[in-house]
Amino acid sequence: MVKFLKRFYLSLIFIFLYAPILVLIIYSFNESKSRGHWGGFTLKWYGELFRDRDIIKALYYTFLVALLSSIISTVIGTFSAIGIHNMGHFGKKLALNINYLPVLNPDIVTGIALMTLFISLRMQLGFLTMLLSHIMFNIPYVILSVLPKLKQMNKHTTEAALDLGATPSYAFRKVVIPEIMPGVITGALIAFTLSIDDFVISFFNTGPGVTNLSIHVFSMARKGVKPSINALTTLMLLTVVILLLLINKRTTKGDELIP
Amino acid sequence: MKNRAKFLAYPYLVWMAIFIVIPLFLVLFYSLTKGNIHDPSSLSFSLESYARVFEVNYLKVIWKSFKLAFISTLFCFVLGYPVALIISTVKAKYKSILLMFFLVPIWMNFLLRTYAWMSILSPNGFINRLLSFLGLPTLSIMPGQTAVVLGMIYNFLPFMVLPIYTVLSKIDRSVIEAAMDLGANKIRTFFNVIFPLTVPGIISGITMVFMPAVSTFVISRLLGGNKELLIGNLIEQQFTVQRDWHFGSALSIILMIMILISMAVMSKFESDNDNGGAPTW
Amino acid sequence: MSKKIIELNNVTKRYNDVTAVDNINLYIRENEFITLLGPSGCGKTTTLRMIGGFEEPDEGDILFDGVRINDVPPYKRNINTVFQRYALFTHLNVYENIAFGLRIKKVPKDEMDRRIKRMLKLVELEGFETRHVDSLSGGQQQRVAIARALVNEPKVLLLDEPLGALDLKLRKEMQIELMNMQKNVGITFIYVTHDQEEALTMSDTVVVMNKGIIQQVGTPVDIYNEPENRFVADFIGESNIIEGIMHEDYLVEFSGRKFKCLDKGFQQNEPVDVVIRPEDIDITEPDKGLIQGVVTSVVFKGVHYEMMVEGGGFEYMIQSTDMQPVGVNVGLTFEPEDIHVMKRGS
Ligand SMILES: Nc1ncnc2c1ncn2[C@@H]1O[C@H](COP(=O)(O)OP(=O)(O)OP(=O)(O)O)[C@@H](O)[C@H]1O
Ligand SMILES: [Mg+2]
């Protein structure tokens, strides 16, 4: 009985989570443009999606920004984490608190604050400002995932390496980096996902001609129905499921998927 | 080694000053001034913007933002806690697959998710088509507050479930057995042991839902139309349409302060709960 | 003798393809201090968990006061448990941890206060009421766990390796404390350990288990002096276990000669295992010994020396204060009552 209730409840929640997406998937194969009736099976919206220069451009910028910003913020974040880890008590606390601000602040505040900065600096809003803003909100997450690994690391391992004749840079490459690697990878993944998914901060810090996927969907959604978005949603779902299955296979521990 | 390594942080300290601290001070600065933002010499100190925030129209918007965010958070908690509980009790081999399917929607683009919800709720969307097909009267929840709340719950539910699930899965099984051993039945065990132990997860779940809900402008814009302005929409408009940075900054500062207060109340609640005193029996 | 409070009849428990407990029969008397002893993974915890109600047997019955309780949930059993890793409630302080069971039974406030005071006194934690359990030492946490269970005045207390995490000194102290507590409160203790010394010092009855099967049940003295098979002899203390032949009642042959002994009831010329405890063997001049041999190693063990003597086709272990250097020829003697003959088992 209890078991049945549990299953029933969980099914309801999953229906709630997936129904909207499934409806979109069905629409994406609908010949008729109206949501109202089924006009027969078609793949034309997928064709339209790939011919839509704006969407392709938005996708290009989304991935370019995500890739660049996650690489840059992972590098800066990792070195900064090592630096912060070695700072004195007071400085460390201060640095960590400031680092935490973008995580705690609502995105909209971070977004408009950066925008006022860029405009005050007379910078033209566009690709560069968007990239900078992504790097800015990614770094704190990288630092927050690298720091715990540094804390776990035995203080004396580096000393042991130095004692065995390693130069500081050799010890860093062969001892420190491998130990904190899991944290660095987690940080990079978080940065990449956050960047791909971002809307609010990009919205305020991009300029004419440069949009990402979220911004593009937002402007399309405001204008009303556009069946190629349905096709896009279907493809996104497919990509996410495939990626998750791959990751799941590799880790086999579901818990590690939690971003 | 130790002393030299700390220099690695210095570039980032400068970076943080430029990209985190100065922007926030700029917002504070604009909120306390009036004049033409493009002409620094025209700016002068003024509390006008803050005074405007307290006009009835705007207070109503702020009130509505907190109300809707509160309702959504409450629903996420009520709906999400059992989900976390159930997932934590299923067999290990189903656990990861369940968790994965729970995560798929949040890995999808946030805008696409909201758009999907739109196509279900809109006046000639899926639900209404279904209702009229069945000969039932149609609903008009979108645009409207109900649609906004539903959208928030839909988007943020996983953020409530995950932290609670994480805490639940870390509870030592023998603690639960100890409670049963001491005479607590399942319901008692839940309320006197499991629930108190998950409070930290609940707190972070509430924060992770309430914060984006109270400051959103996307969900309210797409599902609430032009009717249901929230504080996020007000801020957005000041920076994109009205070009009134002063008022927009004042709204942002107020939003930050109110969120800070909410979080302080929450963490006080958490530490009260954690003082090891008598439980609520 | 007092009555049986718990009985296990033909109880079996399987996990997938592992048989954790294999058709065991056991009864426990009121006010007894009984210990389940055996190597890791032999099914001690499983047995205890079935008595506590956390697992249901696949086969067989568990009786409490003569009533079948197989499917009675833990919270309806008059049994409490001290868990292997304490399992204290970290969100409650010491007082509230101990009060947990009493609050459920709706014990009046003043009586509750009194009982908790008494418990804290018993476990020597007076003044610790408002301490957070995380801030206690291992031994203190252990005592809170004991108080939390005992305060409910259960008829039976289950203890699963309660001293496993403590250091040797504290362990010894707590052993004595636990024994005294059991005498004072008059509750049946079912105690689990894999430490044979602990089992022998503390218990009235020892149950030796291996691979889910009960090997022997008896008083510590019985178990030590008259192990029923090779496993028990080997697991309990150090032994010389020699293969021999039982010629007739009271006459056994091993190490190439015949010895008088006190054992009987074997078939004629039955192959048997013979046990002689290392401390029962004395060293003499070679020609005065029953067996002659040469010392092959000597280790000082604090109180005595442990010597290995090779002779009679066997390497005998001897514990003695009389040290003989390596290479010396010696004789070994022992009395008929030091020889213990067991059936040759599997
Ligand atoms: N929940 C379970 N699922 C599967 N197998 C189990 C489970 N619990 C115990 N077992 C198996 O049952 C056997 C007996 O386990 P049990 O915990 O009773 O041993 P034990 O005597 O208490 O050992 P230890 O001294 O190490 O605590 C072991 O082989 C163990 O692996
Ligand atoms: Mg065990």
PDB file of C-alpha atoms in Angstrom, chain A residues 14-191:
ATOM      1  CA  PHE A  14       7.542  13.006 -13.008  1.00  0.00           C
ATOM      2  CA  ILE A  15       4.466  13.668 -15.131  1.00  0.00           C
ATOM      3  CA  PHE A  16       4.519  17.237 -13.857  1.00  0.00           C
ATOM      4  CA  LEU A  17       8.188  17.553 -14.784  1.00  0.00           C
ATOM      5  CA  TYR A  18       8.018  15.899 -18.177  1.00  0.00           C
ATOM      6  CA  ALA A  19       4.543  16.605 -19.515  1.00  0.00           C
ATOM      7  CA  PRO A  20       5.394  20.091 -20.814  1.00  0.00           C
ATOM      8  CA  ILE A  21       8.512  18.812 -22.518  1.00  0.00           C
ATOM      9  CA  LEU A  22       6.701  15.838 -24.027  1.00  0.00           C
ATOM     10  CA  VAL A  23       3.962  18.078 -25.356  1.00  0.00           C
ATOM     11  CA  LEU A  24       6.593  20.198 -27.070  1.00  0.00           C
ATOM     12  CA  ILE A  25       8.203  17.133 -28.547  1.00  0.00           C
ATOM     13  CA  ILE A  26       4.885  16.059 -30.020  1.00  0.00           C
ATOM     14  CA  TYR A  27       4.281  19.545 -31.415  1.00  0.00           C
ATOM     15  CA  SER A  28       7.721  19.481 -32.983  1.00  0.00           C
ATOM     16  CA  PHE A  29       6.530  16.775 -35.364  1.00  0.00           C
ATOM     17  CA  ASN A  30       3.234  18.476 -36.076  1.00  0.00           C
ATOM     18  CA  GLU A  31       2.688  19.565 -39.674  1.00  0.00           C
ATOM     19  CA  SER A  32       0.261  22.269 -38.607  1.00  0.00           C
ATOM     20  CA  LYS A  33       1.738  25.447 -37.187  1.00  0.00           C
ATOM     21  CA  SER A  34      -1.223  25.937 -34.878  1.00  0.00           C
ATOM     22  CA  ARG A  35      -1.034  24.207 -31.530  1.00  0.00           C
ATOM     23  CA  GLY A  36      -4.631  23.296 -31.961  1.00  0.00           C
ATOM     24  CA  HIS A  37      -4.794  20.336 -34.192  1.00  0.00           C
ATOM     25  CA  TRP A  38      -2.645  17.562 -35.480  1.00  0.00           C
ATOM     26  CA  GLY A  39      -1.820  18.207 -39.107  1.00  0.00           C
ATOM     27  CA  GLY A  40       0.208  15.093 -39.696  1.00  0.00           C
ATOM     28  CA  PHE A  41       3.796  14.047 -39.073  1.00  0.00           C
ATOM     29  CA  THR A  42       6.595  16.217 -40.368  1.00  0.00           C
ATOM     30  CA  LEU A  43      10.256  16.954 -39.889  1.00  0.00           C
ATOM     31  CA  LYS A  44      10.065  20.348 -41.538  1.00  0.00           C
ATOM     32  CA  TRP A  45      10.511  22.286 -38.285  1.00  0.00           C
ATOM     33  CA  TYR A  46      13.841  20.585 -37.818  1.00  0.00           C
ATOM     34  CA  GLY A  47      14.813  21.681 -41.289  1.00  0.00           C
ATOM     35  CA  GLU A  48      13.668  25.183 -40.503  1.00  0.00           C
ATOM     36  CA  LEU A  49      15.633  25.135 -37.275  1.00  0.00           C
ATOM     37  CA  PHE A  50      18.867  24.359 -39.086  1.00  0.00           C
ATOM     38  CA  ARG A  51      18.195  26.967 -41.730  1.00  0.00           C
ATOM     39  CA  ASP A  52      17.460  29.637 -39.124  1.00  0.00           C
ATOM     40  CA  ARG A  53      20.644  31.694 -39.194  1.00  0.00           C
ATOM     41  CA  ASP A  54      19.774  33.499 -35.955  1.00  0.00           C
ATOM     42  CA  ILE A  55      19.385  30.290 -33.995  1.00  0.00           C
ATOM     43  CA  ILE A  56      22.595  28.839 -35.393  1.00  0.00           C
ATOM     44  CA  LYS A  57      24.401  32.040 -34.508  1.00  0.00           C
ATOM     45  CA  ALA A  58      22.941  32.032 -31.016  1.00  0.00           C
ATOM     46  CA  LEU A  59      24.039  28.432 -30.553  1.00  0.00           C
ATOM     47  CA  TYR A  60      27.503  29.333 -31.797  1.00  0.00           C
ATOM     48  CA  TYR A  61      27.841  32.169 -29.291  1.00  0.00           C
ATOM     49  CA  THR A  62      26.419  30.053 -26.497  1.00  0.00           C
ATOM     50  CA  PHE A  63      29.019  27.353 -26.957  1.00  0.00           C
ATOM     51  CA  LEU A  64      31.858  29.723 -27.706  1.00  0.00           C
ATOM     52  CA  VAL A  65      31.202  31.754 -24.569  1.00  0.00           C
ATOM     53  CA  ALA A  66      30.668  28.632 -22.473  1.00  0.00           C
ATOM     54  CA  LEU A  67      33.873  27.056 -23.706  1.00  0.00           C
ATOM     55  CA  LEU A  68      36.063  30.144 -23.402  1.00  0.00           C
ATOM     56  CA  SER A  69      34.624  31.299 -20.098  1.00  0.00           C
ATOM     57  CA  SER A  70      34.821  27.874 -18.473  1.00  0.00           C
ATOM     58  CA  ILE A  71      38.434  27.347 -19.578  1.00  0.00           C
ATOM     59  CA  ILE A  72      39.555  30.809 -18.517  1.00  0.00           C
ATOM     60  CA  SER A  73      37.683  30.735 -15.236  1.00  0.00           C
ATOM     61  CA  THR A  74      38.962  27.249 -14.427  1.00  0.00           C
ATOM     62  CA  VAL A  75      42.556  28.374 -14.879  1.00  0.00           C
ATOM     63  CA  ILE A  76      42.152  31.629 -12.965  1.00  0.00           C
ATOM     64  CA  GLY A  77      39.958  29.957 -10.351  1.00  0.00           C
ATOM     65  CA  THR A  78      42.367  27.099  -9.667  1.00  0.00           C
ATOM     66  CA  PHE A  79      45.404  29.329  -9.194  1.00  0.00           C
ATOM     67  CA  SER A  80      43.400  31.787  -7.131  1.00  0.00           C
ATOM     68  CA  ALA A  81      42.089  28.977  -4.943  1.00  0.00           C
ATOM     69  CA  ILE A  82      45.658  27.864  -4.242  1.00  0.00           C
ATOM     70  CA  GLY A  83      46.574  31.449  -3.443  1.00  0.00           C
ATOM     71  CA  ILE A  84      43.578  31.985  -1.187  1.00  0.00           C
ATOM     72  CA  HIS A  85      44.237  28.688   0.535  1.00  0.00           C
ATOM     73  CA  ASN A  86      47.678  29.943   1.507  1.00  0.00           C
ATOM     74  CA  MET A  87      46.575  33.359   2.712  1.00  0.00           C
ATOM     75  CA  GLY A  88      46.437  34.374   6.359  1.00  0.00           C
ATOM     76  CA  HIS A  89      43.286  33.900   8.349  1.00  0.00           C
ATOM     77  CA  PHE A  90      41.873  37.376   7.957  1.00  0.00           C
ATOM     78  CA  GLY A  91      42.703  37.841   4.284  1.00  0.00           C
ATOM     79  CA  LYS A  92      41.325  34.428   3.474  1.00  0.00           C
ATOM     80  CA  LYS A  93      38.044  35.183   5.160  1.00  0.00           C
ATOM     81  CA  LEU A  94      37.695  38.503   3.401  1.00  0.00           C
ATOM     82  CA  ALA A  95      38.562  37.067  -0.006  1.00  0.00           C
ATOM     83  CA  LEU A  96      36.140  34.184   0.430  1.00  0.00           C
ATOM     84  CA  ASN A  97      33.312  36.448   1.491  1.00  0.00           C
ATOM     85  CA  ILE A  98      33.753  38.708  -1.526  1.00  0.00           C
ATOM     86  CA  ASN A  99      34.097  35.652  -3.733  1.00  0.00           C
ATOM     87  CA  TYR A 100      30.788  34.433  -2.340  1.00  0.00           C
ATOM     88  CA  LEU A 101      28.873  37.609  -3.250  1.00  0.00           C
ATOM     89  CA  PRO A 102      28.041  36.675  -6.852  1.00  0.00           C
ATOM     90  CA  VAL A 103      26.845  33.265  -5.654  1.00  0.00           C
ATOM     91  CA  LEU A 104      24.525  34.781  -3.079  1.00  0.00           C
ATOM     92  CA  ASN A 105      23.354  37.833  -4.994  1.00  0.00           C
ATOM     93  CA  PRO A 106      20.363  37.481  -7.266  1.00  0.00           C
ATOM     94  CA  ASP A 107      21.485  37.172 -10.894  1.00  0.00           C
ATOM     95  CA  ILE A 108      19.621  40.292 -11.842  1.00  0.00           C
ATOM     96  CA  VAL A 109      21.647  42.385  -9.399  1.00  0.00           C
ATOM     97  CA  THR A 110      24.919  40.884 -10.617  1.00  0.00           C
ATOM     98  CA  GLY A 111      23.773  41.498 -14.177  1.00  0.00           C
ATOM     99  CA  ILE A 112      22.848  45.149 -13.823  1.00  0.00           C
ATOM    100  CA  ALA A 113      25.852  45.866 -11.618  1.00  0.00           C
ATOM    101  CA  LEU A 114      28.221  44.586 -14.295  1.00  0.00           C
ATOM    102  CA  MET A 115      26.309  46.476 -16.931  1.00  0.00           C
ATOM    103  CA  THR A 116      26.703  49.754 -15.064  1.00  0.00           C
ATOM    104  CA  LEU A 117      30.417  49.032 -14.766  1.00  0.00           C
ATOM    105  CA  PHE A 118      30.876  48.331 -18.468  1.00  0.00           C
ATOM    106  CA  ILE A 119      28.876  51.372 -19.499  1.00  0.00           C
ATOM    107  CA  SER A 120      30.678  53.571 -16.991  1.00  0.00           C
ATOM    108  CA  LEU A 121      33.930  52.371 -18.519  1.00  0.00           C
ATOM    109  CA  ARG A 122      32.520  53.357 -21.915  1.00  0.00           C
ATOM    110  CA  MET A 123      32.786  49.781 -23.119  1.00  0.00           C
ATOM    111  CA  GLN A 124      30.630  48.757 -26.053  1.00  0.00           C
ATOM    112  CA  LEU A 125      28.284  45.988 -24.857  1.00  0.00           C
ATOM    113  CA  GLY A 126      28.819  42.883 -26.981  1.00  0.00           C
ATOM    114  CA  PHE A 127      30.769  39.684 -27.174  1.00  0.00           C
ATOM    115  CA  LEU A 128      33.637  40.832 -24.961  1.00  0.00           C
ATOM    116  CA  THR A 129      31.426  42.129 -22.155  1.00  0.00           C
ATOM    117  CA  MET A 130      29.329  38.990 -22.238  1.00  0.00           C
ATOM    118  CA  LEU A 131      32.429  36.811 -22.045  1.00  0.00           C
ATOM    119  CA  LEU A 132      33.836  38.900 -19.189  1.00  0.00           C
ATOM    120  CA  SER A 133      30.595  38.678 -17.262  1.00  0.00           C
ATOM    121  CA  HIS A 134      30.502  34.900 -17.672  1.00  0.00           C
ATOM    122  CA  ILE A 135      34.092  34.568 -16.477  1.00  0.00           C
ATOM    123  CA  MET A 136      33.199  36.763 -13.530  1.00  0.00           C
ATOM    124  CA  PHE A 137      30.330  34.612 -12.286  1.00  0.00           C
ATOM    125  CA  ASN A 138      32.055  31.315 -13.086  1.00  0.00           C
ATOM    126  CA  ILE A 139      35.255  31.860 -11.112  1.00  0.00           C
ATOM    127  CA  PRO A 140      33.603  31.774  -7.664  1.00  0.00           C
ATOM    128  CA  TYR A 141      32.156  28.326  -8.383  1.00  0.00           C
ATOM    129  CA  VAL A 142      35.522  27.003  -9.530  1.00  0.00           C
ATOM    130  CA  ILE A 143      37.155  28.337  -6.371  1.00  0.00           C
ATOM    131  CA  LEU A 144      34.420  26.854  -4.209  1.00  0.00           C
ATOM    132  CA  SER A 145      34.939  23.415  -5.721  1.00  0.00           C
ATOM    133  CA  VAL A 146      38.744  23.479  -5.650  1.00  0.00           C
ATOM    134  CA  LEU A 147      39.146  24.775  -2.084  1.00  0.00           C
ATOM    135  CA  PRO A 148      37.737  21.699  -0.309  1.00  0.00           C
ATOM    136  CA  LYS A 149      40.220  19.506  -2.192  1.00  0.00           C
ATOM    137  CA  LEU A 150      43.062  21.738  -1.080  1.00  0.00           C
ATOM    138  CA  LYS A 151      41.860  21.464   2.487  1.00  0.00           C
ATOM    139  CA  GLN A 152      41.695  17.675   2.280  1.00  0.00           C
ATOM    140  CA  MET A 153      45.199  17.516   0.902  1.00  0.00           C
ATOM    141  CA  ASN A 154      47.751  16.509   3.446  1.00  0.00           C
ATOM    142  CA  LYS A 155      49.882  19.540   4.290  1.00  0.00           C
ATOM    143  CA  HIS A 156      52.998  17.482   4.296  1.00  0.00           C
ATOM    144  CA  THR A 157      52.721  15.917   0.859  1.00  0.00           C
ATOM    145  CA  THR A 158      54.179  18.987  -0.832  1.00  0.00           C
ATOM    146  CA  GLU A 159      56.852  19.168   1.831  1.00  0.00           C
ATOM    147  CA  ALA A 160      57.614  15.504   1.310  1.00  0.00           C
ATOM    148  CA  ALA A 161      58.008  16.130  -2.425  1.00  0.00           C
ATOM    149  CA  LEU A 162      60.347  19.052  -1.766  1.00  0.00           C
ATOM    150  CA  ASP A 163      62.234  16.944   0.738  1.00  0.00           C
ATOM    151  CA  LEU A 164      62.731  14.306  -1.939  1.00  0.00           C
ATOM    152  CA  GLY A 165      64.387  16.877  -4.146  1.00  0.00           C
ATOM    153  CA  ALA A 166      61.513  18.175  -6.222  1.00  0.00           C
ATOM    154  CA  THR A 167      61.585  21.829  -7.227  1.00  0.00           C
ATOM    155  CA  PRO A 168      58.526  23.797  -6.128  1.00  0.00           C
ATOM    156  CA  SER A 169      57.164  23.908  -9.676  1.00  0.00           C
ATOM    157  CA  TYR A 170      57.765  20.192 -10.144  1.00  0.00           C
ATOM    158  CA  ALA A 171      56.040  19.452  -6.833  1.00  0.00           C
ATOM    159  CA  PHE A 172      53.162  21.642  -7.914  1.00  0.00           C
ATOM    160  CA  ARG A 173      52.717  19.835 -11.213  1.00  0.00           C
ATOM    161  CA  LYS A 174      53.248  16.318  -9.930  1.00  0.00           C
ATOM    162  CA  VAL A 175      51.706  16.493  -6.468  1.00  0.00           C
ATOM    163  CA  VAL A 176      49.333  19.408  -5.976  1.00  0.00           C
ATOM    164  CA  ILE A 177      47.599  19.407  -9.346  1.00  0.00           C
ATOM    165  CA  PRO A 178      46.798  15.665  -9.400  1.00  0.00           C
ATOM    166  CA  GLU A 179      45.403  15.857  -5.865  1.00  0.00           C
ATOM    167  CA  ILE A 180      43.027  18.711  -6.599  1.00  0.00           C
ATOM    168  CA  MET A 181      42.113  17.538 -10.099  1.00  0.00           C
ATOM    169  CA  PRO A 182      38.668  16.165  -9.184  1.00  0.00           C
ATOM    170  CA  GLY A 183      37.736  19.566  -7.757  1.00  0.00           C
ATOM    171  CA  VAL A 184      39.083  21.338 -10.815  1.00  0.00           C
ATOM    172  CA  ILE A 185      37.041  19.117 -13.124  1.00  0.00           C
ATOM    173  CA  THR A 186      33.888  19.602 -11.071  1.00  0.00           C
ATOM    174  CA  GLY A 187      34.482  23.339 -11.138  1.00  0.00           C
ATOM    175  CA  ALA A 188      34.988  23.350 -14.894  1.00  0.00           C
ATOM    176  CA  LEU A 189      31.801  21.347 -15.445  1.00  0.00           C
ATOM    177  CA  ILE A 190      29.765  23.618 -13.177  1.00  0.00           C
ATOM    178  CA  ALA A 191      31.182  26.664 -14.967  1.00  0.00           C
TER     179      ALA A 191
END
